[in-house]
PDB file of N, CA and C in Angstrom:
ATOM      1  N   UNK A   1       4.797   4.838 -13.238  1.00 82.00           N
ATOM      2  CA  UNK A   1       4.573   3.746 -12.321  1.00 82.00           C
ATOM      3  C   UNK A   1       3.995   4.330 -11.038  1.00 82.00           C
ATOM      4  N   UNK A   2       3.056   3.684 -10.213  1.00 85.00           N
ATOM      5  CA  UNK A   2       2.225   3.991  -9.323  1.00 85.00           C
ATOM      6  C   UNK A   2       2.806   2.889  -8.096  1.00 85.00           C
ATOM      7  N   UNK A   3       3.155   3.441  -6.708  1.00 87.00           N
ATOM      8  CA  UNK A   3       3.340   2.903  -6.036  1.00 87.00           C
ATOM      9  C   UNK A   3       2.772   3.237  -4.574  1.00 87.00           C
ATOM     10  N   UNK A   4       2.305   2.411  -3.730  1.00 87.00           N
ATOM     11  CA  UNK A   4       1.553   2.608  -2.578  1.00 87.00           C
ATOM     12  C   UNK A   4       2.043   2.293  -1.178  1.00 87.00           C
ATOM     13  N   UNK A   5       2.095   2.800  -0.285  1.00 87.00           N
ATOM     14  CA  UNK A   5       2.325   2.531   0.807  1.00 87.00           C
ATOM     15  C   UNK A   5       2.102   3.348   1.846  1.00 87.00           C
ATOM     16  N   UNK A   6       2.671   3.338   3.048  1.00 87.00           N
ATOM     17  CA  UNK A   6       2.630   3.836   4.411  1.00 87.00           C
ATOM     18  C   UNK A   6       3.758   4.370   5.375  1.00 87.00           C
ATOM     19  N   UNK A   7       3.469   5.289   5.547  1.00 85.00           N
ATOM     20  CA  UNK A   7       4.600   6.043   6.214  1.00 85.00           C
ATOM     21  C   UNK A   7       5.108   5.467   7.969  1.00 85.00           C
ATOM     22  N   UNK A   8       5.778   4.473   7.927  1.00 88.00           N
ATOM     23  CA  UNK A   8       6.501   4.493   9.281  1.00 88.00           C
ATOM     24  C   UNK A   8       7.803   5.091   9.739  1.00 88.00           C
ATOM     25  N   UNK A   9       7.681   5.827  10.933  1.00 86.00           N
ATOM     26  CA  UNK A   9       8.931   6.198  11.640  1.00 86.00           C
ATOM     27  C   UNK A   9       8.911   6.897  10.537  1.00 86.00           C
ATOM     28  N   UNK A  10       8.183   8.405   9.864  1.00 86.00           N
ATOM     29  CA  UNK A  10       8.794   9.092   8.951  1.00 86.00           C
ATOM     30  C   UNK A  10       9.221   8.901   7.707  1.00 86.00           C
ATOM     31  N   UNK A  11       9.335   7.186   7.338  1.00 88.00           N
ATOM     32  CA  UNK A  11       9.848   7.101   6.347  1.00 88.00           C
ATOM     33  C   UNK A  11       8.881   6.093   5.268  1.00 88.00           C
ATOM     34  N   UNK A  12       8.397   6.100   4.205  1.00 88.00           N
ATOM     35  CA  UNK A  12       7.460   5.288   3.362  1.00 88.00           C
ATOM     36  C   UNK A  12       7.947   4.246   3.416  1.00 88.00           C
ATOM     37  N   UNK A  13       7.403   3.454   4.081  1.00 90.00           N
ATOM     38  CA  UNK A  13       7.581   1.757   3.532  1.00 90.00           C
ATOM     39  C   UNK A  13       6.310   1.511   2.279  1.00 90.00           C
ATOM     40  N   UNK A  14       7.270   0.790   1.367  1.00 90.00           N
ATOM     41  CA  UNK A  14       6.155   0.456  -0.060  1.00 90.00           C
ATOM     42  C   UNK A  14       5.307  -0.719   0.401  1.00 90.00           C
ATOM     43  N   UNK A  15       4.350  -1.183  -0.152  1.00 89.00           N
ATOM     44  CA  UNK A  15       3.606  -2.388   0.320  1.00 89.00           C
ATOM     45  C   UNK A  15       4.041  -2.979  -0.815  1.00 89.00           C
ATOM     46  N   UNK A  16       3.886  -4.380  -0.683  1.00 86.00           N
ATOM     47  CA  UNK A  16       4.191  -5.743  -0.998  1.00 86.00           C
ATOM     48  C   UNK A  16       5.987  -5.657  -0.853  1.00 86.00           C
ATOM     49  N   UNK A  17       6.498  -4.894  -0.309  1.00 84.00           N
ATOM     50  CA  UNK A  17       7.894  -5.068  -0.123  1.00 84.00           C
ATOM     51  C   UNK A  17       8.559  -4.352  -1.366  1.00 84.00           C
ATOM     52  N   UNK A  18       7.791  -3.822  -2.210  1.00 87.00           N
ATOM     53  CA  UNK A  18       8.864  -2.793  -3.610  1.00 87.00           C
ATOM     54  C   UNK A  18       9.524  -2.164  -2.636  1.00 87.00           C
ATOM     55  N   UNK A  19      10.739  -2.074  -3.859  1.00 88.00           N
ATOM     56  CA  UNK A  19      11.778  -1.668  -3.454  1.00 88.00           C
ATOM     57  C   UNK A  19      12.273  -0.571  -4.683  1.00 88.00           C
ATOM     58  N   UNK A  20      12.609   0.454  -4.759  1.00 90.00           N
ATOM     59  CA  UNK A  20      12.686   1.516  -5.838  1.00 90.00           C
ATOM     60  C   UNK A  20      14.816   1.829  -5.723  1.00 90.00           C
ATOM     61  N   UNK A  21      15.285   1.644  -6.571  1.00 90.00           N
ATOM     62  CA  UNK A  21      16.782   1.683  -6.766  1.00 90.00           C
ATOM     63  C   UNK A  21      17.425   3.274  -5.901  1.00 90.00           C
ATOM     64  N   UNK A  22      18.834   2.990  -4.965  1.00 90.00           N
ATOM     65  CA  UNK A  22      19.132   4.076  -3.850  1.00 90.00           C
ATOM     66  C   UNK A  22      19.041   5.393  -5.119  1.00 90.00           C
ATOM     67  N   UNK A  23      18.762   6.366  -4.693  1.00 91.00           N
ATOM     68  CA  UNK A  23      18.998   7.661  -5.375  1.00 91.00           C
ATOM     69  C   UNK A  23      17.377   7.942  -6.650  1.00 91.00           C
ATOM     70  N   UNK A  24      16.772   6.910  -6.386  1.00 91.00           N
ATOM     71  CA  UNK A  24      15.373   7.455  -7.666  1.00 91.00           C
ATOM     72  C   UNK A  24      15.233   8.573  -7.261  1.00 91.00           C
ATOM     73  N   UNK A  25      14.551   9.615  -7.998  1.00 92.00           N
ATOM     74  CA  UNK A  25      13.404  10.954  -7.847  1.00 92.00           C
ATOM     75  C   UNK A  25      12.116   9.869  -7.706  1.00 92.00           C
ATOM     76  N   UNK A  26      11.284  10.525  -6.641  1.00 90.00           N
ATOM     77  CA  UNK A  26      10.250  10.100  -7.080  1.00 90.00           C
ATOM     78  C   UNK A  26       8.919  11.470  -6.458  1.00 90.00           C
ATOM     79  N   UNK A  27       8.116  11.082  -6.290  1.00 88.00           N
ATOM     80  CA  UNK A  27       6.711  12.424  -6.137  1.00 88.00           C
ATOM     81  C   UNK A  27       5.718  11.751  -5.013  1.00 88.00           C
ATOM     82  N   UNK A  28       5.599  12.407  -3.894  1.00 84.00           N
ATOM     83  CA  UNK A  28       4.856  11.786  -3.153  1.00 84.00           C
ATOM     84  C   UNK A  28       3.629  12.485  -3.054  1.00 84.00           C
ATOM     85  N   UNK A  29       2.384  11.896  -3.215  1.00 83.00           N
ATOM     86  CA  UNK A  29       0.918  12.334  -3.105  1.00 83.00           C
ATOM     87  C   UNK A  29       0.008  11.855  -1.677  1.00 83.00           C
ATOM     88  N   UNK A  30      -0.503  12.523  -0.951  1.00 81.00           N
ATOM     89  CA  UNK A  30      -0.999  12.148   0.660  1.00 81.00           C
ATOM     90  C   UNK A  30      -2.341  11.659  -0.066  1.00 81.00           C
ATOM     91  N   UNK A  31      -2.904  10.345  -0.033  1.00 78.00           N
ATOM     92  CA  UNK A  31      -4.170   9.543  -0.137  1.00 78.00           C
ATOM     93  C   UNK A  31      -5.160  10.432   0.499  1.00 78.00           C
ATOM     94  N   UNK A  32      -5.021  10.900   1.559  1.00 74.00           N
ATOM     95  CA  UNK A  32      -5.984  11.116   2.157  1.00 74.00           C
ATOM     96  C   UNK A  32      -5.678  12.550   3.126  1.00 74.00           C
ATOM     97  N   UNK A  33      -5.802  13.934   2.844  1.00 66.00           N
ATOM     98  CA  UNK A  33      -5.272  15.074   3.174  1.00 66.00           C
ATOM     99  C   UNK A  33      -6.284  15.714   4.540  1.00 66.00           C
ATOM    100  N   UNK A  34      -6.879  15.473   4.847  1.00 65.00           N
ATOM    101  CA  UNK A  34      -7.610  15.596   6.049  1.00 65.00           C
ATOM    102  C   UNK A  34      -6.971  17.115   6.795  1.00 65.00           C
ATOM    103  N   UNK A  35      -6.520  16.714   7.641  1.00 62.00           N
ATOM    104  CA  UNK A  35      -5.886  17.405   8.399  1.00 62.00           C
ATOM    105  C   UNK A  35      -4.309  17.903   8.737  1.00 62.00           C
ATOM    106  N   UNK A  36      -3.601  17.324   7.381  1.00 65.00           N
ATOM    107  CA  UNK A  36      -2.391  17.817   7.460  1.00 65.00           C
ATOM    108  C   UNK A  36      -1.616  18.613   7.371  1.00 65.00           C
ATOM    109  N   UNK A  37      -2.503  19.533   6.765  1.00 67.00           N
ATOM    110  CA  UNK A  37      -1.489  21.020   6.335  1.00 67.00           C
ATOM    111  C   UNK A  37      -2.651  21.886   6.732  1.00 67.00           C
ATOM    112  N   UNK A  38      -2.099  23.502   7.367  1.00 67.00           N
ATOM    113  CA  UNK A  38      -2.751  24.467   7.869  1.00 67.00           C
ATOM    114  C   UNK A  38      -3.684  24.308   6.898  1.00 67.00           C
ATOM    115  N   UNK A  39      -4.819  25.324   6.949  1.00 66.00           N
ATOM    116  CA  UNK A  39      -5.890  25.987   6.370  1.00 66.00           C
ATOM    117  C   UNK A  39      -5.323  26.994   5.137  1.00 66.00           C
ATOM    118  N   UNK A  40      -5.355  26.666   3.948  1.00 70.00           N
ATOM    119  CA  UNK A  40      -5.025  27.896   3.294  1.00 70.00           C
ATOM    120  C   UNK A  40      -5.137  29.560   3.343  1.00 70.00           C
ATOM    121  N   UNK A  41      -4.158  29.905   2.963  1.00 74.00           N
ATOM    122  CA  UNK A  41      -4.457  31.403   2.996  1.00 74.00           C
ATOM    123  C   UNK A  41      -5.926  32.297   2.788  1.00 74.00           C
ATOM    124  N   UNK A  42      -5.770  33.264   3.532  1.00 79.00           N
ATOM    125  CA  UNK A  42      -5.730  33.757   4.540  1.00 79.00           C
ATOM    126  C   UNK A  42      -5.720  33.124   5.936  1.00 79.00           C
ATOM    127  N   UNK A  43      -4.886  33.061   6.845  1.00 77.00           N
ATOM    128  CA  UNK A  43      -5.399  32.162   7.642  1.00 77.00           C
ATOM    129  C   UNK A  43      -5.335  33.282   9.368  1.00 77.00           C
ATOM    130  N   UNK A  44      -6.053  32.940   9.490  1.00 85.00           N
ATOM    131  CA  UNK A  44      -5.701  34.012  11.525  1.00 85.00           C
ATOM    132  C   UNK A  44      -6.074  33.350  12.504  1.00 85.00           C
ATOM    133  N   UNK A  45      -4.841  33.004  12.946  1.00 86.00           N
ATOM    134  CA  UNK A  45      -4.520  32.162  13.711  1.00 86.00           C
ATOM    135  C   UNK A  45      -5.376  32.994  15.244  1.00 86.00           C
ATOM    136  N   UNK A  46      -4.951  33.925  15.275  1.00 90.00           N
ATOM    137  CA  UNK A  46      -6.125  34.434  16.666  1.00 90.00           C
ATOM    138  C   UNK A  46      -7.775  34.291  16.762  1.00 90.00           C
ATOM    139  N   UNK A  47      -7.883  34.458  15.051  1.00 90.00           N
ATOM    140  CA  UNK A  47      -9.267  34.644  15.103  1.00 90.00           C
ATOM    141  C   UNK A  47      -9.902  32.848  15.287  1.00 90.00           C
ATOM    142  N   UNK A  48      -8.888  32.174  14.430  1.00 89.00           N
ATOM    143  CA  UNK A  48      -9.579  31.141  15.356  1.00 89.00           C
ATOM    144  C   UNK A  48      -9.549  30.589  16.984  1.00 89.00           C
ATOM    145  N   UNK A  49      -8.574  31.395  17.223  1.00 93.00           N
ATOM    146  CA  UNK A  49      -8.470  30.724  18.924  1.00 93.00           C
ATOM    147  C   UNK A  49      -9.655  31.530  19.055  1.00 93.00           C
ATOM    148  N   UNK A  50     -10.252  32.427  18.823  1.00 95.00           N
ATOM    149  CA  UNK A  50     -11.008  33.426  19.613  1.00 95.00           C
ATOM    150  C   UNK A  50     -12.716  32.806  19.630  1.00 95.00           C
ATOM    151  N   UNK A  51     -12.743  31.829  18.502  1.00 93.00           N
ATOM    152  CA  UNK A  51     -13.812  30.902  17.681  1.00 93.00           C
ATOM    153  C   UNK A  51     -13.617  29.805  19.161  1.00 93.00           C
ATOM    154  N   UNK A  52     -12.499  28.989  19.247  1.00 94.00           N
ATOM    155  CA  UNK A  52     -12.263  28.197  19.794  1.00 94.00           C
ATOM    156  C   UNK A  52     -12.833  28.814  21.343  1.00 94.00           C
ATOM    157  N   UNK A  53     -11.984  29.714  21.941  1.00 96.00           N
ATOM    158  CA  UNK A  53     -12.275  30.436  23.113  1.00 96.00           C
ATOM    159  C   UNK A  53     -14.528  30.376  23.012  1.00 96.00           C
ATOM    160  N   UNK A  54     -14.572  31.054  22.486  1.00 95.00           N
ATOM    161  CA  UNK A  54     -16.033  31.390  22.699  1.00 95.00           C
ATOM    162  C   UNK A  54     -16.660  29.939  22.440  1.00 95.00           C
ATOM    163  N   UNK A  55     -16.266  28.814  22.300  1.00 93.00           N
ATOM    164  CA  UNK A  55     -17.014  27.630  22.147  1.00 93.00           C
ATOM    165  C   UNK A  55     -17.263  27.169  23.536  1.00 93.00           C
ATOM    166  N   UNK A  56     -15.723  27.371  24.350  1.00 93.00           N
ATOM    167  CA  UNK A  56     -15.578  26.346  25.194  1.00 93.00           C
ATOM    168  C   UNK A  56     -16.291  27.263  26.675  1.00 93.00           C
ATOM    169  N   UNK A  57     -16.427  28.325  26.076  1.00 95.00           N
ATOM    170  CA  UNK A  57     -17.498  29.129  27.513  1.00 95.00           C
ATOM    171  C   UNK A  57     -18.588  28.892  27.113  1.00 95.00           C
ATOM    172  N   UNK A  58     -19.417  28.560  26.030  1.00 93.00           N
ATOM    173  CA  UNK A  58     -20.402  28.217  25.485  1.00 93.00           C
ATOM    174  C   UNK A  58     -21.198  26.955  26.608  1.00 93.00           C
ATOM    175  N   UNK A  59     -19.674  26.013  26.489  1.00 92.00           N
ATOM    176  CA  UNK A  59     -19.410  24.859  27.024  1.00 92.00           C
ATOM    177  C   UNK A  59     -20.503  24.883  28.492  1.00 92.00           C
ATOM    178  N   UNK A  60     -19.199  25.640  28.961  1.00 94.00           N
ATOM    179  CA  UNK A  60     -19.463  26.174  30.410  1.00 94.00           C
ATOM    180  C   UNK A  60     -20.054  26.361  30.658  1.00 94.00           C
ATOM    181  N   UNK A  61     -21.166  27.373  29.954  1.00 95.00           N
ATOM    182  CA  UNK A  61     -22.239  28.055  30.558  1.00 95.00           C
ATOM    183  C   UNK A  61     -23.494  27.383  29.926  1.00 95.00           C
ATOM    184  N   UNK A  62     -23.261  25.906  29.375  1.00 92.00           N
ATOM    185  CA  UNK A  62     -24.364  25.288  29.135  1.00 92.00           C
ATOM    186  C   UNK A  62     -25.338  25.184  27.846  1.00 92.00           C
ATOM    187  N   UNK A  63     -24.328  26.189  27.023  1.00 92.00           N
ATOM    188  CA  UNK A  63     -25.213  26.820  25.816  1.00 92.00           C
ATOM    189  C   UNK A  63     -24.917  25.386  24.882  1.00 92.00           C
ATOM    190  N   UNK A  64     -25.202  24.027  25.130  1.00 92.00           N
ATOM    191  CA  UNK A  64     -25.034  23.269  24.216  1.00 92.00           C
ATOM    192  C   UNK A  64     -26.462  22.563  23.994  1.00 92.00           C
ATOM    193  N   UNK A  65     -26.590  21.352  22.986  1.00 92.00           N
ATOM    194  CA  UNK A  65     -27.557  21.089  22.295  1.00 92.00           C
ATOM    195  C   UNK A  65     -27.211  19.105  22.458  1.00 92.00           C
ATOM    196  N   UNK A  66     -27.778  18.728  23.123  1.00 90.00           N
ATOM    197  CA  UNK A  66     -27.466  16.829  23.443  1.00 90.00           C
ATOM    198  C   UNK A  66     -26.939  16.027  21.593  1.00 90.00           C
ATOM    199  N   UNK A  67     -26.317  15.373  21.572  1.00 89.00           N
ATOM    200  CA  UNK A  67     -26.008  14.638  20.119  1.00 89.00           C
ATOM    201  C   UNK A  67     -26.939  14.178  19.742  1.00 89.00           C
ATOM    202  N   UNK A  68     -27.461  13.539  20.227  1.00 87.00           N
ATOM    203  CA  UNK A  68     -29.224  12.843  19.942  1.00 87.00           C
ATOM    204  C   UNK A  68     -30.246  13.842  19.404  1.00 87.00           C
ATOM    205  N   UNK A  69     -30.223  14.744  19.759  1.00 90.00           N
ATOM    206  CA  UNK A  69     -30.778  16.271  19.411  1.00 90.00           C
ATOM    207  C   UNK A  69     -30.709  16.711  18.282  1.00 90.00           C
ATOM    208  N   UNK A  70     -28.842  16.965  18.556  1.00 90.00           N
ATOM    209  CA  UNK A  70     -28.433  17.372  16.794  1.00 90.00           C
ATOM    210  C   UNK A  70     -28.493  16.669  15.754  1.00 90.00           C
ATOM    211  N   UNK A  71     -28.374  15.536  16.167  1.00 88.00           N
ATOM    212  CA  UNK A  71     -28.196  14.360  15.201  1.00 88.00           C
ATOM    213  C   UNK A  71     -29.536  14.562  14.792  1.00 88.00           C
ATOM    214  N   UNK A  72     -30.403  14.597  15.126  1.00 89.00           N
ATOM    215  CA  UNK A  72     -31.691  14.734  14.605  1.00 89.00           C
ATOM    216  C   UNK A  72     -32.253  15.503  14.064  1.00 89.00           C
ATOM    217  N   UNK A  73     -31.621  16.711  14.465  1.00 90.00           N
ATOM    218  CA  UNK A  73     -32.107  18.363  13.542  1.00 90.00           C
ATOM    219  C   UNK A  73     -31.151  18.039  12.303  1.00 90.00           C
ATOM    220  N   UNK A  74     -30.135  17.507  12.336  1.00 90.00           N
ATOM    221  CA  UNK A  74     -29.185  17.182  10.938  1.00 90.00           C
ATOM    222  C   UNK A  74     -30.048  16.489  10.069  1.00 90.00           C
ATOM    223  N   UNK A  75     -30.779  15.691  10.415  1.00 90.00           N
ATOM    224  CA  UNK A  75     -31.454  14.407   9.718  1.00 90.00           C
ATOM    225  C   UNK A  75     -32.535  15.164   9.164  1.00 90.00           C
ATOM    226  N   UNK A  76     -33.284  15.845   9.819  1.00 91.00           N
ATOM    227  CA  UNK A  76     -34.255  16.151   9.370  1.00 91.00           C
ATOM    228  C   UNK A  76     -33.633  17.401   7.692  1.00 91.00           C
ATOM    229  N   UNK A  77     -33.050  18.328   8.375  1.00 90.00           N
ATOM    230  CA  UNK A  77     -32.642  19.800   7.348  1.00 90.00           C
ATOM    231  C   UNK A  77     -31.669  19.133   6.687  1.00 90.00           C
ATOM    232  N   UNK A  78     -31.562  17.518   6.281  1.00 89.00           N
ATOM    233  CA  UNK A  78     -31.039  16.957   5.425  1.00 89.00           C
ATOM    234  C   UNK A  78     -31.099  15.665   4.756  1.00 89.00           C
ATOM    235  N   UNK A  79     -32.491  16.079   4.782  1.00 89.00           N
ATOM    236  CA  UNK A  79     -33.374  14.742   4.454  1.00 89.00           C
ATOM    237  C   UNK A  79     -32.643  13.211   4.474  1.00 89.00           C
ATOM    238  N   UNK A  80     -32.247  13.286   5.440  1.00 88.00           N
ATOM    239  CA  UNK A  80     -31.361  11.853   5.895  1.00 88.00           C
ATOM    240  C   UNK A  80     -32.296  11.066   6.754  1.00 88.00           C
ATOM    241  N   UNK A  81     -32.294   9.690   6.945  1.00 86.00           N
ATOM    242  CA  UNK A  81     -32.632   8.823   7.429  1.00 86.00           C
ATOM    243  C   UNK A  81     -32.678   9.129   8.932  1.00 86.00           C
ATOM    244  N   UNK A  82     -33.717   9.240   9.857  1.00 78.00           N
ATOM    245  CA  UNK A  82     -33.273   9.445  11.667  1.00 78.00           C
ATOM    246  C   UNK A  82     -32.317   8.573  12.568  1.00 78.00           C
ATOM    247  N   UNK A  83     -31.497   8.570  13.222  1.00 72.00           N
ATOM    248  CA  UNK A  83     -30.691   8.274  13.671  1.00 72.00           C
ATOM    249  C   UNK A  83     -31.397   7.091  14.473  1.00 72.00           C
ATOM    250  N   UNK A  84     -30.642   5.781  14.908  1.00 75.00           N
ATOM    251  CA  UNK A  84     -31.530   4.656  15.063  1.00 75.00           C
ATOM    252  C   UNK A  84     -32.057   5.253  16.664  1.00 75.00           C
ATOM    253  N   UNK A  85     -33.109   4.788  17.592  1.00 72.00           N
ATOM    254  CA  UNK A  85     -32.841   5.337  18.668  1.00 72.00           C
ATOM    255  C   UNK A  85     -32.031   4.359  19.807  1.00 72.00           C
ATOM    256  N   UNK A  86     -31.631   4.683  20.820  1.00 68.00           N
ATOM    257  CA  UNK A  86     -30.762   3.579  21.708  1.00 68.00           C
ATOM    258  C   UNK A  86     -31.673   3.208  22.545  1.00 68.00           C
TER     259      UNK A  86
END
Protein backbone atom coordinates (compact mmCIF):
# COMPACT_ATOMS: atom_id res chain seq x y z
CA UNK A 1 0.00 0.00 0.00
CA UNK A 2 1.21 3.46 -1.05
CA UNK A 3 0.52 6.35 1.05
CA UNK A 4 1.18 10.18 0.62
CA UNK A 5 1.55 13.04 2.55
CA UNK A 6 3.38 15.93 4.30
CA UNK A 7 5.46 16.42 7.03
CA UNK A 8 4.14 18.95 9.72
CA UNK A 9 5.73 19.92 13.02
CA UNK A 10 8.09 16.83 12.25
CA UNK A 11 5.51 14.56 12.05
CA UNK A 12 3.69 13.04 8.55
CA UNK A 13 0.28 13.97 8.31
CA UNK A 14 -1.33 11.45 5.54
CA UNK A 15 -3.53 13.30 2.99
CA UNK A 16 -7.11 12.68 2.66
CA UNK A 17 -7.01 12.10 6.48
CA UNK A 18 -5.61 8.06 6.38
CA UNK A 19 -5.05 6.98 9.26
CA UNK A 20 -2.56 3.76 9.60
CA UNK A 21 -3.34 1.52 13.07
CA UNK A 22 -0.96 2.86 16.58
CA UNK A 23 2.26 0.68 16.31
CA UNK A 24 2.35 -0.17 12.11
CA UNK A 25 6.07 -0.49 10.63
CA UNK A 26 5.98 1.45 7.89
CA UNK A 27 9.06 2.95 5.23
CA UNK A 28 9.32 6.44 4.53
CA UNK A 29 10.60 7.66 0.97
CA UNK A 30 11.45 11.78 0.54
CA UNK A 31 9.39 12.70 -2.98
CA UNK A 32 11.66 15.04 -3.64
CA UNK A 33 15.52 14.82 -2.15
CA UNK A 34 16.98 18.11 -3.21
CA UNK A 35 18.81 19.27 -0.55
CA UNK A 36 18.38 17.16 2.38
CA UNK A 37 21.10 15.09 3.18
CA UNK A 38 24.94 16.12 2.97
CA UNK A 39 26.74 15.43 -0.30
CA UNK A 40 27.89 11.89 -0.40
CA UNK A 41 31.11 10.62 0.43
CA UNK A 42 33.90 11.91 0.08
CA UNK A 43 32.84 15.01 1.33
CA UNK A 44 35.36 18.23 2.68
CA UNK A 45 33.73 20.27 4.35
CA UNK A 46 36.75 22.98 4.21
CA UNK A 47 37.28 22.54 0.76
CA UNK A 48 34.00 23.69 0.15
CA UNK A 49 34.01 26.68 2.43
CA UNK A 50 37.22 27.53 0.65
CA UNK A 51 34.98 27.27 -2.94
CA UNK A 52 32.44 29.31 -1.05
CA UNK A 53 35.18 31.84 0.40
CA UNK A 54 36.75 32.48 -3.11
CA UNK A 55 33.20 33.17 -4.66
CA UNK A 56 32.22 35.78 -2.37
CA UNK A 57 35.68 37.89 -2.98
CA UNK A 58 35.00 37.21 -6.51
CA UNK A 59 31.84 39.06 -5.42
CA UNK A 60 33.71 41.88 -4.08
CA UNK A 61 36.08 42.50 -6.38
CA UNK A 62 33.56 42.54 -9.18
CA UNK A 63 34.62 39.43 -10.99
CA UNK A 64 30.88 38.72 -11.82
CA UNK A 65 28.91 38.30 -15.11
CA UNK A 66 24.98 40.31 -15.10
CA UNK A 67 22.01 37.29 -15.21
CA UNK A 68 20.85 38.61 -18.46
CA UNK A 69 24.37 37.84 -19.69
CA UNK A 70 24.53 34.42 -18.35
CA UNK A 71 21.29 33.58 -19.05
CA UNK A 72 22.21 34.10 -22.46
CA UNK A 73 25.61 32.43 -22.81
CA UNK A 74 23.46 29.35 -21.19
CA UNK A 75 21.00 29.63 -24.05
CA UNK A 76 23.15 29.83 -26.57
CA UNK A 77 26.02 26.61 -25.39
CA UNK A 78 22.63 24.97 -24.94
CA UNK A 79 20.76 25.37 -27.70
CA UNK A 80 17.84 26.69 -25.65
CA UNK A 81 15.43 29.21 -26.62
CA UNK A 82 16.89 33.16 -25.60
CA UNK A 83 15.62 34.41 -22.62
CA UNK A 84 12.53 36.79 -23.31
CA UNK A 85 14.06 40.37 -23.13
CA UNK A 86 12.50 42.87 -20.31
Amino acid sequence: MTLEGTVVNGVIVLDAGAQLPKGVRVRVEVAEDDDLFPPPEPYDREKELAVLRESLEDVKAGRTEPFEEFMARVAREFNLPSPPPE
